[in-house]
Amino acid sequence: MKNHSELINTKLADTQMRANLDSAMHALQDRRLALINSKFKQWEGLRQRAKNAKDNALFTLKDRVLEFEKNATKNGMKVHYASICEDACEIVYNLMIEKKISKVLKGKSMASEEIGLNHYLEKKGLIATETDLGELILQLGNETPVHIVVPAIHKNRYEIGELFAEKLGVEKESEPEKLNAIARVHLRNEFENLQMGLSGVNFAISSKGAIWLIENEGNGRMCTTSPDIHVAICGIEKIVESFNDAATTDTLLTPSATGQFIPAYNNIITGPRKEGELDGPKEVHIILFNNHRTNILSNKDYYEALRCIRCGACMNFCPVYDKIGGHSYDAVYPGPIGEVISPQLFGMKEHSDILSLCSLCGRCSEVCPVKIPLDSMIRKLRRDKIGEYEENAPLGASELEHSSLEKGGFSAFTKMATSATLWRTGLANASKFNWFVQSFGGHIPVLSRWAKYKDLPKLEGNLYKEISKLDGVSYE
Amino acid sequence: MQKKVYFYATCLGTAAMQKMVLNSIKLLRAADVEVVFKKDQTCCGQPSYNTGYFNDTKKIALYNAEVFQGDLPIVIPSGSCGGMMSHDYLELFKDDVNYEKIKQFSSRVIELSQYLDAIGFKPVDKGEKIKVTWHSNCHALRVQKSIESNKKLLTSLSNVEVVYLEHEEECCGFGGTFSVKEPEISNAMAKAKVEDIIKSGASAVISADGGCLLNIAGTLSKLGYKDVKAYHLYDFLSARINGEKL
Ligand code: SF4
């Protein structure tokens, strides 16, 4: 765990990153809005349908998982189950060992980030190479994704040109087309001897035993069709019942993510190469993994987070995210959805410090295509953090230490706010920001922290007296 | 709509924006509304709610329901506190035995310009020509949904030109205890908001929420922008109606 304020202050001071993010996020916001206004007649209705589709799958998740297993197996895929991250990594590792493969090529997959696959394989002497342009940039620069859809969005083209020159030994370029060409040549070499490809899953359709992948660059398609073995890593919440459900949700995904109407590629995979077919992998493996998702599902306050389709709109619109960037969240998933799920997937003990990274402005919930009430979940997680949780506390919440100072401050505040006499004596001759000081019991230097950046207002006379003098006002 | 109301001053209004409270009550009087001011009123409980102290907040909510009994509308010059009492209370008491009691209270809460709009109040502008811009409070925008009425009042002033911000719907970074817990991030957000305001070319920014206003005004002044003023909507409106200089 890194030091929270140190990490944030370093990121806040990174003016280049902030400028890159500021322009990128505003461009993504504008594109999304323009697209919704020009192409969609019933965006709200679509959101409701997608919410229903995902809820339907979540409410019957056990049946859906079994149904998916049955149908995928019938289609010739091999379904594996993993409970925690290590299990999922181990399955990939064992497959590689069994097939004598030392290198796997990856399409973009947040699930593989979540289980820490690259690192796991590396430690065992095996290689996982990224083929998504953004992920490749990060891998070359030894960084983690800053965003779940556009993982290297914090870097501008000049920085990428320099990185390519340094790591790939090419001329320094900054034109997007030239940078693309460099990556293409580099990846072509990689694809040439590809034996095993790895991907994520956008939707797993239980009634058909099929998986649906979307992408823009074509590398995902290469990873899933050209090698002999394709392994897909899939969180169990990615399962929906029907193609109809998947199509509804898919229609919301790219517009929300990048403001594109549709992605460049929709790949629907129904199994390995069949007899007589000329291409496609000979084996398809699906790893269904849990990693505490069933805990989330069992909590009435948080199960809705599992509707997430990982579009990233909540981070694109978050006024905190574009100031501090994804790395400040110190977890695989940044932004509002990260704030909700990271503490629950990886434990409140290590990850609940990020719950302060939100002004509760509510814009994330407003734009989330599947209507996840992110801001109210963040508030509830704060409740759980201070120990007021009801049932099914998030992972590790019971092990947290609590600030008695803050708690004492708020009970003092509550005492004032529920007693007319205390309140009036406190406020009648209001000194500067009395309520603010009172809200923390005056223990911590609230005023100085605020006043560091803002001038404080000057206060006037006795409000109660003035009101009682007003004509036509009963003061009672 | 009933023309007799309870007035809810908000804690911030009582502690730091007393002129705004008096002006708001005078506006109601100008619209011929009878006003009842409960001297025992305190705070809506938003600071403790947003920090996660739900049990404390419940006590405050129940206290409010007790103080404001009956069926008069509860008019409040803040969409943020309004949203807290009309919507968030319901969420807070969802599985609570006191739900009905709270619901009765919540259903009467209304933001001042929503109320003025409902009774058909039309302000007459006696002020000089001025170009202003507008800041929407997030909670007012997305929970109480009172921004439309705020703007309706503002734009009905004949001598006031309103120019909108490029990133109008972006949070100013106040967020109650957020600005205390993460002052550096809050400041970065407030600065972005202030830059947007300066870019608009307006000579004043108007907002209908005390917290945002103190945050923006404090940042404007700290950054040395002396020519751009920040006014609470109801102070601004009062001055325009009475032809006073602000
Ligand atoms: S929470 Fe909603 S907006 Fe955020 S990534 Fe998930 S689906 Fe998209």
XYZ file of C-alpha atoms and ligand atoms in Angstrom:
730
model
C 0.000 0.000 0.000
C 1.326 3.381 -0.954
C 0.847 6.449 1.244
C -2.495 7.918 0.250
C -1.798 11.665 0.365
C 1.712 11.323 -0.949
C 0.454 9.393 -3.953
C -2.308 11.885 -4.652
C -0.158 14.954 -4.240
C 2.438 13.525 -6.614
C -0.244 12.895 -9.223
C -1.807 16.323 -8.685
C 1.587 17.858 -9.306
C 2.030 15.973 -12.602
C 0.851 18.801 -14.842
C 1.537 16.933 -18.084
C -0.604 13.984 -17.039
C -3.349 16.295 -15.876
C -3.365 18.230 -19.124
C -3.495 14.968 -21.115
C -6.342 13.616 -19.030
C -8.260 16.869 -18.989
C -8.374 17.106 -22.758
C -8.955 13.377 -23.295
C -11.785 13.121 -20.765
C -13.556 16.199 -22.053
C -13.276 14.903 -25.609
C -14.791 11.567 -24.535
C -17.601 13.366 -22.696
C -18.444 15.524 -25.699
C -18.388 12.579 -28.094
C -20.683 10.519 -25.922
C -23.203 13.322 -25.551
C -23.154 14.192 -29.246
C -23.699 10.565 -30.208
C -26.568 9.997 -27.793
C -28.270 13.165 -28.989
C -27.857 12.386 -32.667
C -28.358 8.620 -32.886
C -30.525 7.445 -30.015
C -34.227 8.031 -29.609
C -34.671 6.127 -26.373
C -31.390 6.065 -24.540
C -33.157 5.985 -21.176
C -35.371 3.088 -22.222
C -32.325 1.196 -23.413
C -30.612 1.779 -20.067
C -33.614 0.338 -18.280
C -33.651 -2.731 -20.551
C -29.946 -3.337 -20.038
C -30.366 -2.967 -16.285
C -33.160 -5.532 -16.375
C -31.115 -7.909 -18.508
C -28.146 -7.789 -16.166
C -30.338 -7.988 -13.055
C -32.117 -11.007 -14.457
C -28.785 -12.770 -14.851
C -27.577 -11.726 -11.391
C -30.765 -12.819 -9.629
C -30.404 -16.280 -11.178
C -26.638 -16.351 -11.351
C -26.148 -19.896 -10.146
C -28.492 -21.246 -12.818
C -26.907 -19.055 -15.478
C -23.408 -20.249 -14.644
C -24.470 -23.883 -14.823
C -26.393 -23.273 -18.014
C -23.389 -21.574 -19.558
C -21.150 -24.444 -18.564
C -23.530 -26.987 -20.046
C -23.957 -25.215 -23.369
C -20.348 -24.119 -23.763
C -19.224 -27.679 -23.101
C -21.729 -28.915 -25.664
C -20.140 -26.476 -28.117
C -16.764 -28.043 -27.489
C -15.302 -25.429 -25.141
C -13.649 -26.390 -21.906
C -15.005 -24.549 -18.860
C -12.782 -24.053 -15.801
C -13.733 -22.550 -12.449
C -11.517 -20.343 -10.332
C -12.413 -19.073 -6.911
C -9.600 -16.626 -6.211
C -7.048 -14.862 -8.427
C -4.274 -17.418 -7.928
C -6.553 -20.239 -9.047
C -7.218 -18.484 -12.331
C -3.523 -17.789 -12.916
C -2.681 -21.366 -12.119
C -5.118 -22.683 -14.714
C -3.429 -20.604 -17.429
C -0.012 -21.642 -16.170
C -0.882 -25.350 -16.173
C -2.281 -25.113 -19.678
C 0.927 -23.498 -20.894
C 3.085 -26.118 -19.199
C 0.929 -28.951 -20.487
C 1.195 -27.676 -24.062
C 4.852 -26.686 -23.688
C 4.149 -23.051 -24.479
C 6.370 -20.344 -23.024
C 4.685 -17.263 -24.412
C 1.064 -16.187 -24.578
C -0.305 -13.202 -26.516
C -3.053 -11.187 -24.907
C -5.927 -9.126 -26.145
C -7.195 -6.481 -23.780
C -8.611 -7.959 -20.596
C -9.214 -6.222 -17.266
C -9.934 -9.627 -15.759
C -6.361 -10.697 -16.452
C -5.204 -7.489 -14.752
C -7.430 -8.289 -11.807
C -5.879 -11.722 -11.329
C -2.369 -10.341 -11.880
C -1.638 -12.808 -14.659
C 1.369 -11.132 -16.317
C 3.216 -10.891 -13.059
C 2.326 -14.435 -12.027
C 3.572 -15.918 -15.288
C 6.683 -13.800 -15.273
C 7.610 -15.072 -11.833
C 7.362 -18.605 -13.220
C 9.541 -17.767 -16.178
C 6.747 -17.521 -18.755
C 5.878 -14.515 -20.879
C 2.576 -12.742 -21.469
C 2.742 -10.116 -24.196
C 0.136 -7.395 -24.637
C -1.190 -6.756 -28.133
C -3.694 -3.977 -27.456
C -1.931 -0.744 -28.402
C -2.616 0.955 -25.083
C -1.606 -2.101 -23.101
C 1.525 -2.525 -25.204
C 2.547 1.053 -24.414
C 2.081 0.319 -20.712
C 3.981 -2.944 -20.895
C 6.911 -1.251 -22.615
C 6.875 1.505 -20.010
C 6.384 -0.918 -17.145
C 3.161 0.716 -15.997
C -0.324 -0.410 -15.037
C -3.509 0.773 -16.795
C -4.701 4.219 -15.819
C -8.194 3.582 -17.214
C -10.179 0.429 -17.928
C -11.021 1.163 -21.574
C -8.246 3.486 -22.706
C -5.419 2.211 -20.520
C -2.703 4.623 -21.669
C -4.871 7.727 -22.031
C -2.652 9.664 -19.631
C 0.137 9.691 -22.192
C 0.261 11.965 -25.223
C 1.644 10.999 -28.623
C 5.024 12.648 -28.029
C 5.572 10.641 -24.878
C 4.554 7.464 -26.733
C 6.939 8.284 -29.595
C 9.789 8.607 -27.156
C 8.910 5.353 -25.452
C 8.813 3.483 -28.783
C 12.157 4.957 -29.806
C 13.723 3.928 -26.526
C 12.243 0.439 -26.214
C 11.791 -0.682 -29.803
C 14.818 1.030 -31.297
C 12.847 2.955 -33.923
C 12.982 6.569 -35.087
C 11.233 9.030 -32.792
C 7.775 9.771 -34.235
C 4.712 11.596 -32.978
C 2.120 11.196 -35.747
C -0.600 8.739 -34.650
C -0.458 6.920 -38.015
C 3.290 6.440 -37.761
C 3.044 5.288 -34.156
C 0.391 2.799 -35.189
C 2.599 1.528 -37.973
C 5.474 0.973 -35.564
C 3.243 -1.032 -33.242
C 1.862 -3.014 -36.171
C 5.289 -4.086 -37.400
C 6.356 -4.957 -33.881
C 3.229 -7.024 -33.196
C 3.295 -8.809 -36.552
C 6.539 -10.426 -35.500
C 4.907 -11.495 -32.274
C 1.836 -12.922 -33.985
C 3.900 -14.999 -36.395
C 4.658 -17.818 -33.998
C 1.566 -17.500 -31.865
C 0.499 -20.735 -30.152
C -1.771 -19.535 -27.370
C -3.951 -16.437 -27.311
C -5.675 -14.937 -24.315
C -8.694 -12.657 -24.140
C -11.282 -11.214 -21.821
C -15.026 -11.573 -22.271
C -17.595 -8.804 -22.654
C -20.657 -11.027 -22.521
C -21.033 -14.738 -21.917
C -24.390 -15.920 -23.238
C -25.643 -18.746 -21.075
C -28.470 -20.019 -23.270
C -26.045 -20.515 -26.168
C -22.761 -21.199 -24.450
C -21.120 -18.444 -26.496
C -18.851 -15.512 -25.666
C -18.906 -12.028 -27.148
C -15.852 -9.814 -27.405
C -15.666 -6.269 -28.653
C -12.581 -4.366 -29.710
C -11.296 -1.729 -32.099
C -7.906 -2.825 -33.302
C -8.278 -6.380 -34.573
C -5.567 -7.682 -32.282
C -8.172 -9.360 -30.113
C -9.417 -11.229 -33.134
C -5.876 -12.315 -33.926
C -5.424 -13.620 -30.385
C -8.665 -15.584 -30.476
C -8.598 -17.039 -33.985
C -5.046 -17.543 -35.187
C -3.470 -19.659 -32.415
C -4.308 -23.282 -31.745
C -5.416 -22.515 -28.216
C -7.619 -19.661 -27.059
C -8.101 -18.987 -23.348
C -10.771 -16.525 -22.232
C -10.897 -15.126 -18.719
C -14.378 -14.238 -17.559
C -15.705 -12.860 -14.268
C -18.963 -14.645 -13.480
C -20.896 -11.357 -13.603
C -20.280 -11.194 -17.355
C -22.928 -13.830 -17.950
C -26.253 -12.809 -19.469
C -29.024 -15.147 -20.474
C -29.673 -14.464 -24.141
C -28.237 -12.882 -27.261
C -31.001 -10.322 -26.974
C -29.769 -9.322 -23.531
C -26.194 -9.145 -24.752
C -27.185 -7.094 -27.787
C -29.106 -4.575 -25.665
C -26.179 -4.101 -23.367
C -23.654 -4.075 -26.184
C -25.575 -1.232 -27.829
C -24.876 0.900 -24.769
C -21.278 -0.087 -24.262
C -19.231 1.614 -26.971
C -21.278 4.825 -27.028
C -20.731 5.105 -23.275
C -17.060 4.229 -23.468
C -15.681 6.171 -26.405
C -18.643 7.832 -28.063
C -18.463 5.411 -31.001
C -21.738 4.071 -32.327
C -20.385 0.546 -32.680
C -16.972 -0.982 -32.084
C -14.765 -1.901 -35.033
C -15.056 -5.607 -34.201
C -17.791 -7.666 -32.577
C -16.427 -11.182 -32.141
C -18.877 -13.891 -31.203
C -17.187 -17.156 -30.369
C -19.223 -20.335 -30.177
C -16.489 -22.903 -29.828
C -13.296 -24.317 -31.310
C -12.748 -25.124 -34.980
C -15.145 -27.788 -36.165
C -14.349 -30.616 -38.511
C -13.928 -29.398 -42.030
C -13.384 -25.790 -40.974
C -10.168 -24.171 -42.115
C -9.363 -21.824 -39.287
C -9.988 -21.000 -35.669
C -8.364 -22.412 -32.560
C -8.433 -26.144 -31.934
C -9.138 -25.617 -28.244
C -11.148 -22.929 -26.451
C -10.870 -22.658 -22.673
C -13.055 -20.399 -20.556
C -11.994 -19.596 -17.029
C -14.989 -18.478 -14.979
C -13.710 -16.741 -11.903
C -15.312 -15.437 -8.763
C -12.830 -13.455 -6.657
C -15.412 -12.379 -4.059
C -18.124 -11.554 -6.557
C -20.551 -13.843 -4.736
C -19.916 -11.797 -1.564
C -20.901 -8.663 -3.427
C -23.934 -10.433 -4.842
C -25.152 -11.365 -1.378
C -25.127 -7.765 -0.135
C -28.312 -5.801 -0.823
C -26.381 -2.527 -0.846
C -23.780 -3.555 -3.398
C -25.000 -6.355 -5.656
C -25.882 -3.795 -8.332
C -22.176 -3.094 -8.858
C -22.031 -6.458 -10.631
C -24.093 -5.011 -13.464
C -21.005 -3.082 -14.540
C -20.093 -3.632 -18.180
C -16.708 -1.935 -17.786
C -17.437 0.913 -20.190
C -15.482 3.465 -18.174
C -18.061 6.252 -18.583
C -18.077 6.819 -14.822
C -14.368 7.651 -14.882
C -14.676 9.724 -18.044
C -17.151 11.962 -16.259
C -15.599 11.998 -12.793
C -14.233 15.431 -11.817
C -11.839 13.806 -9.356
C -10.483 11.171 -11.762
C -9.274 13.684 -14.345
C -7.381 15.629 -11.674
C -5.539 12.692 -10.118
C -5.574 9.939 -12.776
C -6.210 6.233 -12.359
C -2.950 5.356 -10.625
C -4.004 7.355 -7.566
C -6.559 4.673 -6.800
C -3.704 2.215 -6.351
C -5.808 -0.694 -7.610
C -6.706 -2.439 -10.862
C -10.018 -0.613 -11.165
C -9.883 3.181 -10.795
C -12.557 5.866 -10.839
C -16.020 5.601 -9.313
C -16.595 1.923 -10.121
C -13.108 1.178 -8.816
C -13.916 2.979 -5.611
C -16.925 0.714 -5.220
C -15.450 -2.638 -6.212
C -11.738 -2.464 -5.382
C -12.320 -2.461 -1.602
C -14.790 -5.322 -2.015
C -12.695 -7.452 -4.375
C -9.352 -6.943 -2.699
C -10.337 -6.040 0.850
C -11.352 -2.915 2.758
C -8.201 -3.103 4.799
C -5.913 -2.220 1.918
C -8.314 -0.357 -0.323
C -10.800 1.666 1.695
C -8.590 4.761 1.817
C -9.794 5.589 -1.707
C -13.347 6.124 -0.439
C -12.489 9.777 0.174
C -11.778 10.347 -3.526
C -15.334 11.448 -4.261
C -17.265 14.675 -3.762
C -20.531 12.744 -4.210
C -21.455 14.924 -7.174
C -23.451 12.029 -8.611
C -22.383 12.439 -12.208
C -21.088 8.854 -12.423
C -24.484 7.424 -11.535
C -26.096 9.767 -14.021
C -23.992 8.497 -16.934
C -23.640 4.821 -15.982
C -25.420 2.969 -18.801
C -26.651 0.205 -16.489
C -27.805 2.580 -13.755
C -25.458 1.605 -10.963
C -26.014 4.041 -8.064
C -22.281 4.552 -7.635
C -22.367 7.661 -5.476
C -24.774 6.195 -2.984
C -22.685 3.007 -2.842
C -19.584 5.055 -2.076
C -21.472 6.706 0.775
C -22.562 3.328 2.099
C -19.025 1.993 1.905
C -17.976 4.959 4.025
C -20.617 3.830 6.505
C -19.167 0.325 6.445
C -15.691 1.727 6.839
C -16.543 3.521 10.063
C -18.037 0.290 11.375
C -21.768 0.986 11.015
C -22.290 -1.815 8.505
C -25.405 -3.876 8.618
C -25.192 -7.483 7.396
C -22.623 -9.022 5.012
C -19.906 -6.456 5.598
C -17.499 -6.081 2.670
C -14.304 -8.097 2.730
C -12.105 -7.095 5.652
C -14.407 -4.318 6.946
C -14.516 -5.865 10.398
C -10.739 -5.654 10.710
C -10.573 -1.899 10.204
C -9.552 0.505 12.900
C -11.797 3.516 13.421
C -11.059 7.107 14.202
C -12.605 7.848 17.578
C -11.765 11.489 17.014
C -13.996 11.747 13.976
C -16.722 9.656 15.564
C -16.650 11.846 18.665
C -16.817 14.933 16.492
C -19.913 13.745 14.714
C -21.690 12.682 17.860
C -20.989 16.130 19.308
C -22.374 17.622 16.103
C -25.447 15.404 16.318
C -26.012 16.431 19.902
C -26.023 20.050 18.778
C -28.188 19.430 15.741
C -30.835 17.709 17.854
C -30.931 20.285 20.620
C -32.405 23.700 19.902
C -30.704 25.342 22.855
C -27.241 24.001 22.121
C -27.623 24.891 18.477
C -28.768 28.454 19.096
C -26.091 29.199 21.635
C -23.557 27.768 19.242
C -24.786 29.745 16.280
C -26.438 32.921 17.556
C -23.141 34.705 17.642
C -21.769 32.587 14.854
C -18.054 32.713 14.725
C -16.383 31.736 11.518
C -17.740 28.473 10.173
C -18.840 27.283 13.509
C -20.802 24.351 12.180
C -17.842 23.099 10.272
C -15.616 23.180 13.285
C -18.307 21.642 15.411
C -18.833 18.866 12.941
C -15.407 17.590 13.813
C -15.564 18.514 17.452
C -12.915 21.126 16.841
C -10.308 18.424 17.209
C -8.686 18.616 13.844
C -7.554 21.820 12.222
C -10.387 21.867 9.728
C -10.317 25.581 9.226
C -6.657 25.802 8.476
C -6.907 23.027 5.862
C -9.763 24.846 4.194
C -8.308 28.314 4.549
C -5.071 27.219 2.915
C -6.800 27.497 -0.435
C -9.802 29.703 0.204
C -10.574 33.018 1.784
C -13.195 32.686 4.477
C -16.354 34.804 4.619
C -16.942 37.484 7.212
C -19.964 37.053 9.436
C -22.536 39.488 10.629
C -24.969 39.878 13.537
C -27.596 37.771 15.245
C -29.820 36.121 12.653
C -32.483 34.962 15.083
C -33.090 38.492 16.329
C -33.331 39.863 12.811
C -35.807 37.205 11.703
C -38.040 37.711 14.728
C -38.325 41.384 13.752
C -39.505 40.686 10.177
C -43.023 41.672 9.233
C -45.377 38.814 8.276
C -43.067 36.164 9.699
C -44.157 34.099 12.683
C -41.149 33.324 14.768
C -42.167 30.400 16.911
C -50.227 25.989 -3.806
C -50.598 26.946 -0.165
C -49.218 30.425 0.506
C -48.100 29.727 4.017
C -44.808 27.929 4.524
C -42.131 26.867 6.940
C -38.762 28.367 6.123
C -35.663 26.217 6.543
C -32.549 28.365 6.816
C -29.940 25.544 6.596
C -26.971 25.388 8.945
C -24.712 27.138 6.509
C -27.276 29.893 6.083
C -27.546 30.356 9.836
C -23.815 30.262 10.426
C -22.295 31.960 7.424
C -24.881 33.434 5.039
C -27.311 35.299 7.194
C -27.994 38.023 4.638
C -29.067 35.335 2.188
C -31.485 33.873 4.732
C -33.079 37.265 5.381
C -33.265 38.024 1.659
C -34.902 34.670 0.961
C -37.564 35.275 3.569
C -38.138 38.778 2.170
C -38.552 37.274 -1.308
C -41.284 35.012 0.018
C -42.917 38.016 1.645
C -42.675 39.926 -1.632
C -44.553 37.030 -3.227
C -47.204 37.444 -0.537
C -46.384 34.243 1.281
C -46.870 33.879 5.012
C -43.694 32.560 6.598
C -43.288 30.501 9.753
C -39.760 30.357 11.134
C -39.233 27.569 13.609
C -36.623 28.832 16.029
C -35.664 25.271 16.991
C -34.477 24.326 13.513
C -30.900 23.134 13.074
C -29.275 21.248 10.181
C -30.322 18.637 7.603
C -27.534 16.255 8.601
C -25.726 16.140 5.277
C -22.195 16.417 6.744
C -22.609 13.301 8.854
C -24.525 11.417 6.154
C -21.888 11.935 3.486
C -19.115 10.929 5.859
C -20.884 7.644 6.597
C -22.386 8.364 10.018
C -25.837 7.099 9.151
C -27.038 6.514 12.722
C -26.199 10.080 13.744
C -27.938 11.360 10.625
C -31.077 9.405 11.417
C -31.327 11.141 14.779
C -31.077 14.527 13.072
C -33.703 13.574 10.484
C -36.142 12.472 13.164
C -35.518 15.692 15.053
C -36.400 17.663 11.912
C -39.596 15.688 11.381
C -40.509 16.506 14.973
C -39.820 20.252 14.664
C -41.642 20.638 11.348
C -44.915 18.907 12.104
C -48.131 19.487 10.181
C -48.566 19.844 6.479
C -47.052 23.202 5.526
C -44.505 23.105 2.696
C -40.927 23.366 3.992
C -39.166 25.894 1.782
C -35.407 25.853 1.656
C -32.933 28.142 -0.133
C -30.634 25.258 -1.069
C -31.151 22.447 -3.556
C -28.438 20.472 -1.875
C -30.012 20.388 1.591
C -33.384 20.093 -0.132
C -32.220 16.962 -1.951
C -30.925 15.573 1.302
C -34.263 16.005 3.059
C -36.610 15.180 0.196
C -34.739 12.211 -1.311
C -31.773 11.006 0.731
C -33.829 10.749 3.929
C -36.045 8.213 2.149
C -33.030 6.118 1.186
C -31.674 6.378 4.723
C -34.944 5.205 6.261
C -35.755 2.606 3.608
C -35.994 -0.337 6.010
C -36.678 1.691 9.139
C -39.816 1.667 11.302
C -39.961 5.461 11.038
C -40.157 5.419 7.248
C -43.731 6.754 7.001
C -43.054 9.585 9.408
C -39.984 10.634 7.438
C -41.837 10.289 4.160
C -44.530 12.676 5.379
C -41.804 15.205 6.210
C -39.768 14.641 3.034
C -42.695 15.039 0.711
C -43.165 18.627 1.935
C -39.599 19.786 1.287
C -39.219 22.130 -1.675
C -36.438 24.395 -2.854
C -37.229 28.132 -2.802
C -37.219 28.786 -6.550
C -39.232 25.625 -7.179
C -41.778 27.025 -4.741
C -41.693 30.535 -6.247
C -42.120 28.963 -9.676
C -45.088 26.909 -8.488
C -46.914 29.970 -7.135
C -46.174 31.887 -10.322
C -43.860 34.526 -8.877
C -42.506 36.928 -11.518
C -39.662 39.199 -10.438
C -39.386 42.699 -11.913
C -35.805 43.678 -12.647
C -34.855 47.181 -11.526
C -31.098 46.724 -11.813
C -28.533 47.897 -14.319
C -27.347 45.792 -17.246
C -25.016 43.008 -16.159
C -23.504 39.849 -17.637
C -23.421 36.904 -15.244
C -22.698 33.203 -15.366
C -24.219 30.337 -13.461
C -22.955 27.493 -11.292
C -25.173 24.444 -10.733
C -24.835 22.650 -7.429
C -24.496 18.911 -8.153
C -26.990 17.695 -5.587
C -29.509 20.359 -6.647
C -29.000 19.334 -10.262
C -29.203 15.576 -9.886
C -31.196 14.964 -6.707
C -33.482 17.878 -5.870
C -33.614 18.795 -9.582
C -34.112 22.468 -8.761
C -31.628 23.973 -11.218
C -34.258 24.458 -13.877
C -36.336 26.669 -11.575
C -33.207 28.496 -10.402
C -32.338 29.337 -13.982
C -35.905 30.244 -14.824
C -35.859 32.913 -12.117
C -32.460 34.199 -13.119
C -33.157 34.397 -16.828
C -36.483 36.135 -16.231
C -34.549 39.212 -15.100
C -34.752 41.544 -18.073
C -31.445 43.363 -17.599
C -29.375 40.305 -16.822
C -27.517 38.493 -19.577
C -26.652 34.914 -18.612
C -23.708 33.190 -20.293
C -23.166 29.520 -19.496
C -19.933 27.806 -18.520
C -18.184 25.410 -20.863
C -18.244 22.664 -18.237
C -21.380 23.713 -16.456
C -22.228 20.353 -14.949
C -18.839 19.762 -13.369
C -18.524 19.756 -9.580
C -16.760 22.753 -7.984
C -15.069 20.501 -5.445
C -16.932 21.525 -2.319
C -18.727 18.279 -1.482
C -19.062 19.144 2.212
C -16.515 17.130 4.139
C -14.779 16.181 0.862
C -13.173 19.644 0.802
C -11.828 18.985 4.267
C -10.718 15.390 3.725
C -9.139 15.972 0.322
C -8.375 19.720 0.322
C -5.781 19.453 -2.458
C -8.098 17.696 -4.902
C -10.950 19.970 -3.897
C -8.773 22.959 -4.625
C -7.796 21.583 -8.047
C -11.500 21.251 -8.840
C -12.349 24.718 -7.526
C -9.539 26.187 -9.613
C -10.833 24.482 -12.769
C -14.268 25.923 -12.014
C -12.852 29.413 -11.453
C -10.883 29.264 -14.718
C -14.082 28.322 -16.515
C -15.853 31.276 -14.871
C -13.119 33.720 -15.858
C -13.184 32.383 -19.425
C -16.921 33.068 -19.669
C -16.295 36.805 -19.520
C -19.078 37.354 -16.990
C -18.624 39.865 -14.202
C -20.370 37.690 -11.634
C -21.134 34.055 -10.945
C -24.463 33.175 -9.388
C -25.312 30.001 -7.528
C -28.229 28.886 -5.409
C -26.157 26.924 -2.953
C -24.196 28.236 0.000
C -21.488 25.590 0.076
C -20.508 25.905 -3.575
C -20.707 29.657 -3.311
C -18.333 29.915 -0.365
C -16.001 27.503 -2.114
C -16.021 29.422 -5.396
C -15.990 32.879 -3.809
C -13.150 31.885 -1.496
C -11.118 30.503 -4.391
C -11.790 33.524 -6.629
C -10.606 35.842 -3.919
C -7.604 33.717 -2.942
C -6.513 33.635 -6.589
C -6.830 37.400 -6.745
C -9.730 37.743 -9.181
C -11.159 40.873 -7.652
C -13.333 41.877 -10.641
C -15.507 38.799 -10.691
C -18.032 38.589 -7.885
C -19.908 35.572 -6.537
C -23.500 36.012 -5.391
C -26.105 33.748 -3.938
C -29.115 33.666 -6.258
C -31.453 34.999 -3.576
C -29.182 37.896 -2.621
C -28.820 38.721 -6.294
C -32.541 38.478 -6.937
C -33.400 40.692 -3.949
C -30.984 43.341 -5.090
C -32.399 43.282 -8.634
C -35.995 43.525 -7.453
C -35.222 46.419 -5.133
C -32.919 48.160 -7.578
C -30.087 47.968 -5.046
C -26.422 47.818 -5.855
C -24.744 44.617 -4.698
S -20.003 1.480 -13.328
Fe -21.302 1.966 -15.066
S -20.264 3.689 -16.034
Fe -18.748 2.750 -14.681
S -17.682 1.289 -15.964
Fe -19.345 0.167 -15.025
S -21.019 0.268 -16.485
Fe -19.557 1.835 -17.071
